[in-house]
Coordinates of N, CA, C and O in Angstrom, one line a residue:
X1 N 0.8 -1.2 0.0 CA 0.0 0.0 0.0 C 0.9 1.2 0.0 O 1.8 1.2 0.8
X2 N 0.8 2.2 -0.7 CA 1.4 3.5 -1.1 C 0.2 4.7 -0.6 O -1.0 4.8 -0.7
X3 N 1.5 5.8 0.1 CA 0.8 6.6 1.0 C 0.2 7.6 0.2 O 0.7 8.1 -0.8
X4 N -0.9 8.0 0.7 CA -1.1 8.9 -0.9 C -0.8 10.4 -0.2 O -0.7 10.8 0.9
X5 N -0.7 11.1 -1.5 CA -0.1 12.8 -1.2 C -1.0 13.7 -1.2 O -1.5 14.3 -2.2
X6 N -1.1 13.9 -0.2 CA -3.0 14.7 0.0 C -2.2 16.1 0.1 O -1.2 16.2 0.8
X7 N -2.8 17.4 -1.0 CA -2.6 18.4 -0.6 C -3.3 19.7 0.3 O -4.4 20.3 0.2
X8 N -2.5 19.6 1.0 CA -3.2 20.3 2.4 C -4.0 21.9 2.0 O -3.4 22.6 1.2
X9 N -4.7 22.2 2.4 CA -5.3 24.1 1.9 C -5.0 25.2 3.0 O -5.4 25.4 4.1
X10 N -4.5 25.6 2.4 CA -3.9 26.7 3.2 C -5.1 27.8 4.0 O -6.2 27.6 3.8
X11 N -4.7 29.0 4.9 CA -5.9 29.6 5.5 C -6.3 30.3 4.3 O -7.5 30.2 3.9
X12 N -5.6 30.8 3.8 CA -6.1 31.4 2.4 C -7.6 31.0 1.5 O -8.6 31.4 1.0
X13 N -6.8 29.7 1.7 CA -7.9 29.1 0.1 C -9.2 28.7 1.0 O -10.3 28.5 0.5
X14 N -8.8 28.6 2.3 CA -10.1 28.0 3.5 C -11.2 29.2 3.2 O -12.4 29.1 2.9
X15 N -10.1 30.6 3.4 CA -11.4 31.7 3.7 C -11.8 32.0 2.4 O -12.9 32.4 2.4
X16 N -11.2 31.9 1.0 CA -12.0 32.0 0.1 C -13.1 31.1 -0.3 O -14.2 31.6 -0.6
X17 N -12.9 30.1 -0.3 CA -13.7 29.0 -0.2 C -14.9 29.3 0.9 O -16.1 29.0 0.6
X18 N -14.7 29.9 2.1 CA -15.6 30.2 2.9 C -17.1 31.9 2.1 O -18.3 32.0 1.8
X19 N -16.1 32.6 1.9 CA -16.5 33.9 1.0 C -17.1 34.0 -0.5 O -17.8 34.9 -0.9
X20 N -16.7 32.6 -1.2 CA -17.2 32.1 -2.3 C -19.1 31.2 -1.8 O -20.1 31.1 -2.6
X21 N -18.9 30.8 -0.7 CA -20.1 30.2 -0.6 C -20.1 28.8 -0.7 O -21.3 28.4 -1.0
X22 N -19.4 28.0 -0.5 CA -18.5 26.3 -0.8 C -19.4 26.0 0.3 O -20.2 25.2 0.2
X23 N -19.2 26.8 1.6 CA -19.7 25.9 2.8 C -20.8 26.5 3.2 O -20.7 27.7 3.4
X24 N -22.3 25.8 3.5 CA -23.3 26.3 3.8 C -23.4 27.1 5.1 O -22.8 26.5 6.0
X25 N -24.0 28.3 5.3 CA -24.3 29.1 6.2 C -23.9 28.1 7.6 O -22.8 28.2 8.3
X26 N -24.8 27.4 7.8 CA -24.9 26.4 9.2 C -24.0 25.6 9.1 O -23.7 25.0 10.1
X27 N -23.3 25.2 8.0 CA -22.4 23.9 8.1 C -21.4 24.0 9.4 O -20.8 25.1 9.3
X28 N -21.1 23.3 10.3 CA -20.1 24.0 11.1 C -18.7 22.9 11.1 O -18.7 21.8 11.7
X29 N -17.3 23.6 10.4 CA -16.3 23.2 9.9 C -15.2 23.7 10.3 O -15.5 24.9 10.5
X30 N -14.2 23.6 10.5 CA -13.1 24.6 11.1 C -11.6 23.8 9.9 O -11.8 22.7 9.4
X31 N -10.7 24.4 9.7 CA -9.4 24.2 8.9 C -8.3 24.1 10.0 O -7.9 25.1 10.4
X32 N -7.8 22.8 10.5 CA -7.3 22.2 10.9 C -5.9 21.4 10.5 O -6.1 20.4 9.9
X33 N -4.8 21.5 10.7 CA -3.7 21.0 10.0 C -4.1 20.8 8.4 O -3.9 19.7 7.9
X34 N -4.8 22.1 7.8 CA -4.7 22.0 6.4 C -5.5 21.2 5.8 O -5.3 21.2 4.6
X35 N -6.8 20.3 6.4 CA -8.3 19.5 6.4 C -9.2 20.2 6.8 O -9.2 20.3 8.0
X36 N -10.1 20.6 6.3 CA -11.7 20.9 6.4 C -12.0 19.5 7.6 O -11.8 18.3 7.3
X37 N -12.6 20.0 9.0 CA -12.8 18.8 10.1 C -14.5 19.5 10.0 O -14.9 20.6 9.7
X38 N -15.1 18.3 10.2 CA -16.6 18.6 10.9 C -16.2 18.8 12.9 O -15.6 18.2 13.8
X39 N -17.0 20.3 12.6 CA -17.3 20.3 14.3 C -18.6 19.4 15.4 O -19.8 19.1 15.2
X40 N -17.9 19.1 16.0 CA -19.4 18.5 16.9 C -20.2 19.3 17.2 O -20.0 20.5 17.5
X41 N -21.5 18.5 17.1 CA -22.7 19.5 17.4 C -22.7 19.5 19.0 O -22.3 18.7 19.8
X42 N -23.5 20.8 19.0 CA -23.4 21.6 20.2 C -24.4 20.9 21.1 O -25.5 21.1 20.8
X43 N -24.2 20.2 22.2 CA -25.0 20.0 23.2 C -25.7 21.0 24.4 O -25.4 22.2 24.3
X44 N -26.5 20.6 25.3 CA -26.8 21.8 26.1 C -25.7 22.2 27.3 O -25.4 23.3 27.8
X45 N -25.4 21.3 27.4 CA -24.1 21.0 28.8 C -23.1 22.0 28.3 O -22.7 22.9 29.0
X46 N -22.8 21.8 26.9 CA -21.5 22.7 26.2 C -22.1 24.0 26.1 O -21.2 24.9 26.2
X47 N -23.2 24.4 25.9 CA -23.6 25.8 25.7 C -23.7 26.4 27.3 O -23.2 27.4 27.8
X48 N -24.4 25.8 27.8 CA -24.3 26.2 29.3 C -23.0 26.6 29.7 O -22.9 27.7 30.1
X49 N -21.7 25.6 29.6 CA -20.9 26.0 30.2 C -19.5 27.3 29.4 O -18.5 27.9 29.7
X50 N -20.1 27.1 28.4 CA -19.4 28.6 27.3 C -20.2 29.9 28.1 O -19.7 30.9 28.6
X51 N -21.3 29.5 28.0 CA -21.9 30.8 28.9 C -21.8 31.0 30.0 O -21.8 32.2 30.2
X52 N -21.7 30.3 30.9 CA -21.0 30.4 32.2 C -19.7 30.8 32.5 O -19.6 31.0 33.7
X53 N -18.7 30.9 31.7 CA -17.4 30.7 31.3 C -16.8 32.4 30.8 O -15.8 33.0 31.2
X54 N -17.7 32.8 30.0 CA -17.8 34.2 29.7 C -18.1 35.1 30.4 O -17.5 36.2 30.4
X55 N -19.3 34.8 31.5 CA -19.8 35.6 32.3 C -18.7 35.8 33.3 O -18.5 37.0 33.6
X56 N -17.8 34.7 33.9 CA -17.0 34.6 34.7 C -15.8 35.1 34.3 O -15.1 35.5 35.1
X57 N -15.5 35.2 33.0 CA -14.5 35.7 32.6 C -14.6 37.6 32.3 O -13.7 38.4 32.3
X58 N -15.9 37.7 32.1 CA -16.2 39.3 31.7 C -16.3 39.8 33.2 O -16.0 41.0 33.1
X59 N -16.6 39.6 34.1 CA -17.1 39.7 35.2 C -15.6 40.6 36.0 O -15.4 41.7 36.5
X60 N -14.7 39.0 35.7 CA -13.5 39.1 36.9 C -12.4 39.6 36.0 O -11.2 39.9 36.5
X61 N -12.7 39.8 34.8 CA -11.3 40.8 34.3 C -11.8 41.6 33.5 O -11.1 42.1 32.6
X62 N -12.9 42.0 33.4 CA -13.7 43.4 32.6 C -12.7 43.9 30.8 O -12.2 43.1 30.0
X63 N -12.8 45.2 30.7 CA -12.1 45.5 29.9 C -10.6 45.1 29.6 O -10.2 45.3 28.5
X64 N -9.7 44.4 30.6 CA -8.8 44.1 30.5 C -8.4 43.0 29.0 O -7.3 42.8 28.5
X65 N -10.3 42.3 28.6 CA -9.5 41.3 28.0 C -11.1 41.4 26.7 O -12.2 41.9 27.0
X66 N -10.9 41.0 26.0 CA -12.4 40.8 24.7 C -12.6 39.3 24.7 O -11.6 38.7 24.3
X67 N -13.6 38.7 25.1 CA -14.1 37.2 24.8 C -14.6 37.0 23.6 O -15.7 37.6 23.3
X68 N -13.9 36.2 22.8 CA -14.7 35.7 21.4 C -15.4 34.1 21.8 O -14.8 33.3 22.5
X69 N -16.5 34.0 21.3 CA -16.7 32.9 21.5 C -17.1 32.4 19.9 O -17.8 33.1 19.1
X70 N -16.5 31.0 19.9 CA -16.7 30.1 18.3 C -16.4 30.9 17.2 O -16.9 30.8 16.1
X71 N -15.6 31.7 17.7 CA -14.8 32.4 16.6 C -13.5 32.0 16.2 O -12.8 31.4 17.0
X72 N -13.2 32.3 14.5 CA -12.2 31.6 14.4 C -10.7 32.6 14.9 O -10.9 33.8 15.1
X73 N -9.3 32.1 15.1 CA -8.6 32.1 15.2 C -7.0 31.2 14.3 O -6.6 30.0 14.4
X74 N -6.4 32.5 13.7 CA -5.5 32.3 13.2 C -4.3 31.6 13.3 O -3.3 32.3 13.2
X75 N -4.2 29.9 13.5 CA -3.2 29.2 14.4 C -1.5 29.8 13.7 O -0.5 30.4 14.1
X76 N -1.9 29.2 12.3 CA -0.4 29.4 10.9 C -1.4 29.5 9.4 O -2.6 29.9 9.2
X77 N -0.4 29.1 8.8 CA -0.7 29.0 7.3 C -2.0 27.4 7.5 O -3.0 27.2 6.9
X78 N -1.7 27.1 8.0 CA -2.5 25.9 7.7 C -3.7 25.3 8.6 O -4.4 24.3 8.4
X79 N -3.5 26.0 9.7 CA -4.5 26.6 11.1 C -5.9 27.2 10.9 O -5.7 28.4 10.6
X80 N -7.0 27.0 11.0 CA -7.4 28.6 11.8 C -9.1 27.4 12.6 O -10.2 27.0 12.2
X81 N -8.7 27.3 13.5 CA -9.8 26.8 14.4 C -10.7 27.5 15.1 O -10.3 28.5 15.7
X82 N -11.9 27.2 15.2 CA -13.0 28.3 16.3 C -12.9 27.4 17.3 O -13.3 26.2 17.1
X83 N -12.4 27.9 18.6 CA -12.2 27.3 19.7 C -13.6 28.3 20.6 O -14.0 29.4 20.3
X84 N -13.9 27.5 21.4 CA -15.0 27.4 22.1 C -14.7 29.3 22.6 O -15.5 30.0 22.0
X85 N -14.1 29.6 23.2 CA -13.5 30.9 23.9 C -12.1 31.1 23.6 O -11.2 30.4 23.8
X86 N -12.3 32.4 23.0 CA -10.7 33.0 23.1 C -11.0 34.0 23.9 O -12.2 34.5 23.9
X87 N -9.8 34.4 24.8 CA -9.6 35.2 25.1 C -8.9 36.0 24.7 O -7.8 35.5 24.9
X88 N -8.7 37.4 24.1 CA -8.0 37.8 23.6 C -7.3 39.3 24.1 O -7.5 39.5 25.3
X89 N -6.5 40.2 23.5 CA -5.8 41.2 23.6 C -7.5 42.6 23.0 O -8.0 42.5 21.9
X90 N -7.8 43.3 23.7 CA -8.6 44.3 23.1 C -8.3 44.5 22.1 O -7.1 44.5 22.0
X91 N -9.1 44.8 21.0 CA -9.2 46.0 19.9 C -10.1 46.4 19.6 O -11.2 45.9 19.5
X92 N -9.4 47.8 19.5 CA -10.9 48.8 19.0 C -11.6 48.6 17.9 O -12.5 49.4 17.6
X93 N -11.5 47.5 17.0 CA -11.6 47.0 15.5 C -12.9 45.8 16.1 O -14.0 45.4 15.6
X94 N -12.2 45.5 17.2 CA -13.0 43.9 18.0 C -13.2 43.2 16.5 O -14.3 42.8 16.1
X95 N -11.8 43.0 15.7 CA -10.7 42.1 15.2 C -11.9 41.8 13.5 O -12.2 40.8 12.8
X96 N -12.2 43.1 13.5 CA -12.8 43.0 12.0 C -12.3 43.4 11.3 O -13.0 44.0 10.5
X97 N -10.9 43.4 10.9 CA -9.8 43.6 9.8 C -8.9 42.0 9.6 O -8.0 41.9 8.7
X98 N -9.2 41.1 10.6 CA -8.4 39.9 10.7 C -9.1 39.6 12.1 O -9.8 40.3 12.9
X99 N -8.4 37.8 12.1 CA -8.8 36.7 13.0 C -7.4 37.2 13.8 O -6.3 37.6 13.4
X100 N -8.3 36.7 15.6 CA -6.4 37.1 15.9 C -5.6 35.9 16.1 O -6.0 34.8 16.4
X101 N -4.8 36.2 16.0 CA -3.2 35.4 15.8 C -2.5 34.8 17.2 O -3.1 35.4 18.1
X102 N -1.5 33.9 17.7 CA -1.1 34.0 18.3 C -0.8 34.7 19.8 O -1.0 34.4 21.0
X103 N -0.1 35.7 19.2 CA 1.0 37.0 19.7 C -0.7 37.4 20.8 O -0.7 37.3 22.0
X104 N -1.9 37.9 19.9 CA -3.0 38.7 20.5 C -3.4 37.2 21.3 O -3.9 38.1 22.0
X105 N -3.7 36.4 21.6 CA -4.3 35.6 22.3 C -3.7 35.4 23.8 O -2.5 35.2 24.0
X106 N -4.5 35.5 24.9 CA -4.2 35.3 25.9 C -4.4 33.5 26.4 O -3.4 32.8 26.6
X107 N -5.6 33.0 26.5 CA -6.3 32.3 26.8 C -7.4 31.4 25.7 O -8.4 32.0 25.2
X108 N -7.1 29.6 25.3 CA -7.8 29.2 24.6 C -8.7 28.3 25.4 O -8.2 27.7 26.3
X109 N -10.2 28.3 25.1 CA -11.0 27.2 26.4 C -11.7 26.4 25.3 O -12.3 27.0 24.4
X110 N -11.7 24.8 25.4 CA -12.6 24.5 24.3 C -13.0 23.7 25.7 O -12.2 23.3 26.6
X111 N -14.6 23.5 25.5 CA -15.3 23.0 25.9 C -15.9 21.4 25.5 O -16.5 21.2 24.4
X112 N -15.7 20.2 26.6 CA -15.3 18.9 26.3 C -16.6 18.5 26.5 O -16.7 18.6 27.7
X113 N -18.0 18.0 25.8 CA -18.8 16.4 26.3 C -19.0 15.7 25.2 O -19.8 14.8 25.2
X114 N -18.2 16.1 24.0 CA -18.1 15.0 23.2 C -16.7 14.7 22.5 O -16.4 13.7 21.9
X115 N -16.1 15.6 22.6 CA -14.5 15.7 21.8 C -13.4 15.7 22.6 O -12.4 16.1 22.2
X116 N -13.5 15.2 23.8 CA -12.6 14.9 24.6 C -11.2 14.9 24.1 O -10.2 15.5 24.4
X117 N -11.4 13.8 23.3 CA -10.0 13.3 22.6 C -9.2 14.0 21.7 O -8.0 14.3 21.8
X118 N -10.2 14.4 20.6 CA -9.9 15.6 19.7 C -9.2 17.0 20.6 O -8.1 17.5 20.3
X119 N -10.1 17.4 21.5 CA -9.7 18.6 22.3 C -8.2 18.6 23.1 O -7.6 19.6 23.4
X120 N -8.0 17.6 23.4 CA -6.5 16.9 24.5 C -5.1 16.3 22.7 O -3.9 16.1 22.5
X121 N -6.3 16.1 22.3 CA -4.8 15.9 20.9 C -4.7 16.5 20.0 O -4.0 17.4 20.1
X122 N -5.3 16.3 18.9 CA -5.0 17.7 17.6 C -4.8 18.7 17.8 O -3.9 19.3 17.4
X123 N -6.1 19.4 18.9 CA -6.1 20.7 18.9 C -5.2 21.0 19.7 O -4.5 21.9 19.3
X124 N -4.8 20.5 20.9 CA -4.0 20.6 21.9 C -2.2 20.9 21.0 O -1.4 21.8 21.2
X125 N -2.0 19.9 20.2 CA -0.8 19.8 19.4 C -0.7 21.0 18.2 O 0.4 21.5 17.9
X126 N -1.9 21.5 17.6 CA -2.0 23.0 17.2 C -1.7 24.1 17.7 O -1.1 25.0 17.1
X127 N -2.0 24.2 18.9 CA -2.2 25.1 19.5 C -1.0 25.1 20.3 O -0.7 26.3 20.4
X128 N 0.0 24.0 21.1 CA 1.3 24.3 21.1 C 2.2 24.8 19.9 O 2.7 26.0 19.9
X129 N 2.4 24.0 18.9 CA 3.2 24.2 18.0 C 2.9 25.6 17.7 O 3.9 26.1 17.3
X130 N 1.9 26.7 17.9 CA 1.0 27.9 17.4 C 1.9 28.5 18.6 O 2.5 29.5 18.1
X131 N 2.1 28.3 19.7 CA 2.8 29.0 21.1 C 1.7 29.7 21.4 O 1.6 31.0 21.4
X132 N 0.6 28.8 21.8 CA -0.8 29.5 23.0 C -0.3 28.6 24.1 O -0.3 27.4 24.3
X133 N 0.3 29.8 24.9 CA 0.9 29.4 25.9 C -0.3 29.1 27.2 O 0.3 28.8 28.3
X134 N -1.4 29.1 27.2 CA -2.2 28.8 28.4 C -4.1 28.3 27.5 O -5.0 28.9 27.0
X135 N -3.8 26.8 27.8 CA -5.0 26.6 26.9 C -5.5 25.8 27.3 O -4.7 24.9 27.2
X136 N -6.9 25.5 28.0 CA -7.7 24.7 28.9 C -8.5 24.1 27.8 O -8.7 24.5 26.7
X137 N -8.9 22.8 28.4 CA -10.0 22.2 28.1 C -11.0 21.6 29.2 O -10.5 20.6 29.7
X138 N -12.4 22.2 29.5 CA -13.0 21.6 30.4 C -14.4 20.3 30.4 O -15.6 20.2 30.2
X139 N -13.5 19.9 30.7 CA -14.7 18.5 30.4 C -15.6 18.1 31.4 O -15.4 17.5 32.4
X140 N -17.0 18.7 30.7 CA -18.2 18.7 31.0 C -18.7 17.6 32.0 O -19.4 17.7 33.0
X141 N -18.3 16.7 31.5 CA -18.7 15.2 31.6 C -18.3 14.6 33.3 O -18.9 14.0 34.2
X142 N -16.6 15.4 33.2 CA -16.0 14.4 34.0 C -15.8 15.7 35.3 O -15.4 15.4 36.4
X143 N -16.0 16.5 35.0 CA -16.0 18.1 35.9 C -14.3 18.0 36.0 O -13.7 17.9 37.1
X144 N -13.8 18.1 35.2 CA -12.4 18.2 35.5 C -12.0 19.7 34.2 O -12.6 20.1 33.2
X145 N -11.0 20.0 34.8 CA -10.1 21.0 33.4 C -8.2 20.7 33.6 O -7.3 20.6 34.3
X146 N -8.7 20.7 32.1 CA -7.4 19.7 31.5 C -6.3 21.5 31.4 O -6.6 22.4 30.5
X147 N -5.7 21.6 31.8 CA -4.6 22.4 31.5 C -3.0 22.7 30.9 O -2.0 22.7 31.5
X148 N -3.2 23.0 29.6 CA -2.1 22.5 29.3 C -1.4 24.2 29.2 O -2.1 25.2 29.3
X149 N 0.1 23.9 29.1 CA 1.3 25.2 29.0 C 2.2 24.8 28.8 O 2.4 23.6 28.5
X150 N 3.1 25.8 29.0 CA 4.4 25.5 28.3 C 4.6 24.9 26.8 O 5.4 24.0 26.7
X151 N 4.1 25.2 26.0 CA 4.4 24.7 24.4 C 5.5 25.3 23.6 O 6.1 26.3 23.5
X152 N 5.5 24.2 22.8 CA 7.1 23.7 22.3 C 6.5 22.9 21.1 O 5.4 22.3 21.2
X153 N 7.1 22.9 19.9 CA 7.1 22.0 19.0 C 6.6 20.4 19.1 O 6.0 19.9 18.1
X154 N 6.7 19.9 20.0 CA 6.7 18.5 19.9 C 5.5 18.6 21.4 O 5.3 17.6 22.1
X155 N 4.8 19.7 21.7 CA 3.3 19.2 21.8 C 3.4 20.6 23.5 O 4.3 21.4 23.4
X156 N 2.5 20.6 24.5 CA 3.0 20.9 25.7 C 3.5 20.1 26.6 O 3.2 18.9 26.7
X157 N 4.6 21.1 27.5 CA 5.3 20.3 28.5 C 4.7 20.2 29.7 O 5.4 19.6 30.5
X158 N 3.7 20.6 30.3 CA 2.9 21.1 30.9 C 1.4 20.4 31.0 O 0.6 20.7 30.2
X159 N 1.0 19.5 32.0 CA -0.4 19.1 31.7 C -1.1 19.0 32.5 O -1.8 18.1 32.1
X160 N -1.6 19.4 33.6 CA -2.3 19.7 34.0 C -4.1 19.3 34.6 O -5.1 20.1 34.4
X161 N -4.3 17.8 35.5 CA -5.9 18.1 35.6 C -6.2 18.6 36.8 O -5.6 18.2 37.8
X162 N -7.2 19.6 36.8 CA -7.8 20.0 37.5 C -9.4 19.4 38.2 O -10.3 18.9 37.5
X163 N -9.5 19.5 39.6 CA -10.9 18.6 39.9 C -11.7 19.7 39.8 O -11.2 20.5 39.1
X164 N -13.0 20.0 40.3 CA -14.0 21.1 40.1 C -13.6 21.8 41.4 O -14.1 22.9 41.5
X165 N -12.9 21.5 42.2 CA -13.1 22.0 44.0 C -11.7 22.9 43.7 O -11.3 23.4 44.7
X166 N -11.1 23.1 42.9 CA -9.7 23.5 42.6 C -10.0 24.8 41.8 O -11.0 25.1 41.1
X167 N -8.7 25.7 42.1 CA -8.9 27.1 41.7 C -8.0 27.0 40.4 O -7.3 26.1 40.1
X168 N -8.2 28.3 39.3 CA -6.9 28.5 38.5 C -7.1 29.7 38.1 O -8.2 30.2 38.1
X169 N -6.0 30.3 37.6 CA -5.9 31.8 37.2 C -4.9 31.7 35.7 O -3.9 31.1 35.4
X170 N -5.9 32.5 34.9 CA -5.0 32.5 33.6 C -3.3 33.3 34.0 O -2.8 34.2 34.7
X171 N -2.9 32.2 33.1 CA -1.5 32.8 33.4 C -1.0 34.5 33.0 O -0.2 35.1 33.7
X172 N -1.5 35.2 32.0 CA -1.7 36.6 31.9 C -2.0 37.5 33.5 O -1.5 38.4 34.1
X173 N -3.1 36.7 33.8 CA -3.8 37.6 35.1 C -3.3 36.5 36.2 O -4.0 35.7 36.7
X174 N -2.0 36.7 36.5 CA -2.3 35.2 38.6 C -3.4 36.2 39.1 O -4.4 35.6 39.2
X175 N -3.4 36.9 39.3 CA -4.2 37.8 40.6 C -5.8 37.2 40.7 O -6.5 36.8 41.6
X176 N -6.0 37.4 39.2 CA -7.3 36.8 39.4 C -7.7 35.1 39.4 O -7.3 34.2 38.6
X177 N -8.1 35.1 40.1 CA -8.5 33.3 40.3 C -9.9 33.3 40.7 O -10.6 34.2 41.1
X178 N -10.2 31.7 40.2 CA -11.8 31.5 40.5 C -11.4 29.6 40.3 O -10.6 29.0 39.7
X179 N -12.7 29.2 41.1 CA -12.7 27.8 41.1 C -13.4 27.2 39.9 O -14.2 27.9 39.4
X180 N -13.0 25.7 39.3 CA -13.0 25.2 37.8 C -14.8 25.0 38.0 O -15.5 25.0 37.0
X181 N -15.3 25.0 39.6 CA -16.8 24.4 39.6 C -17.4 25.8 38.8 O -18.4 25.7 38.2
X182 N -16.8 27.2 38.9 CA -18.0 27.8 38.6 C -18.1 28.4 37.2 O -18.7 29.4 36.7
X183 N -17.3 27.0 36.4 CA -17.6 26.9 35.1 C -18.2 26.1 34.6 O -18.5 26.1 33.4
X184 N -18.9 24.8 35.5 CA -19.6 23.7 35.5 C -21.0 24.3 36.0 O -21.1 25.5 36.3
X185 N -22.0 23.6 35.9 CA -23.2 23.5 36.1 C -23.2 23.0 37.3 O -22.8 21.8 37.4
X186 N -23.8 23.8 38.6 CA -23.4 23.5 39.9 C -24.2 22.1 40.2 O -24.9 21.5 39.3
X187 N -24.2 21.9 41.2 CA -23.9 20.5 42.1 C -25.4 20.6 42.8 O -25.6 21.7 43.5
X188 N -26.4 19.8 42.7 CA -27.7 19.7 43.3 C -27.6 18.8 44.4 O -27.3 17.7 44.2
X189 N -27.8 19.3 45.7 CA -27.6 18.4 46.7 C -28.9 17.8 47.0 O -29.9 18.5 46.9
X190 N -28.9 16.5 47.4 CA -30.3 16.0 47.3 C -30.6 15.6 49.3 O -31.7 15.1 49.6

């Protein structure tokens, strides 16, 4: 068997192809190491906790920082993923001249109850190689957040689980901290 030579599409030909009309309105797709991936459909658990996540994040660092949510972001030439929350660097443009990049990204959060694996490997390995130096994934399912930093070429050095009873502060802001529960859908005591 002979490997075949798939040529990869660059962010370029993604967003033309996006602007040309290739991909339907609702289709939801992201460009991924240079492959068109299907995104998982959005559950309620996942929408709850994006929203919860935002609030918490708009709340405890205000103007300091702009939350995009399922917006895309600029990994390389061969990158550009909508991650659940970026956190990003302000602009007064609120980044309608360009997707931001790297350098402007503070914070990436993808939200885990069905992509677990996806979210801890591809994207995880994108997004080092990219140098997003602080990039969580919180999995819905298991009330945990996966923390990864330190990235380097060959993936992060840094890994990170967090339980729900446990605090964390984006590495931009230590000052501010909050616990991983009050990104979860709280706890019904019976």
């Amino acid at each position: 068997m002979t490997l075949l030579d798939i040529r990869l599409l660059t962010v370029h030909e993604y967003d033309r192809m996006t602007e040309i009309g290739i991909f339907d309105e609702d289709e939801r797709v992201e460009l991924l190491a240079g492959q068109i991936v299907k995104r998982a459909a959005k559950g309620t658990a996942h929408g709850a906790a994006i929203a919860r996540t935002k609030i918490l994040l708009d709340n405890r660092l205000g103007e300091q920082i702009f939350v995009r949510l399922q917006d895309p972001v600029r990994m390389n030439n061969y990158s550009q993923p909508e991650p659940d929350i970026s956190v990003v660097i302000p602009d007064p443009l609120y980044y309608e001249d360009h997707h931001p990049i790297p350098s402007e990204i503070y914070l990436i959060i993808e939200v885990a109850d069905t992509t677990l694996r996806t979210d801890c490997g591809i994207k995880a390995k994108i997004y080092a190689e990219s140098g997003i130096t602080d990039y969580w994934v919180l999995d819905v399912n298991n009330r945990q957040l996966h923390v990864f930093r330190e990235p380097s070429q060959d993936g992060y050095q840094s890994r990170v689980i967090l339980a729900d009873g446990d605090s964390i502060s984006l590495l931009r802001f230590p000052d501010c901290s909050f616990f991983v529960r009050e990104m979860l859908r709280p706890l019904v005591s019976i």
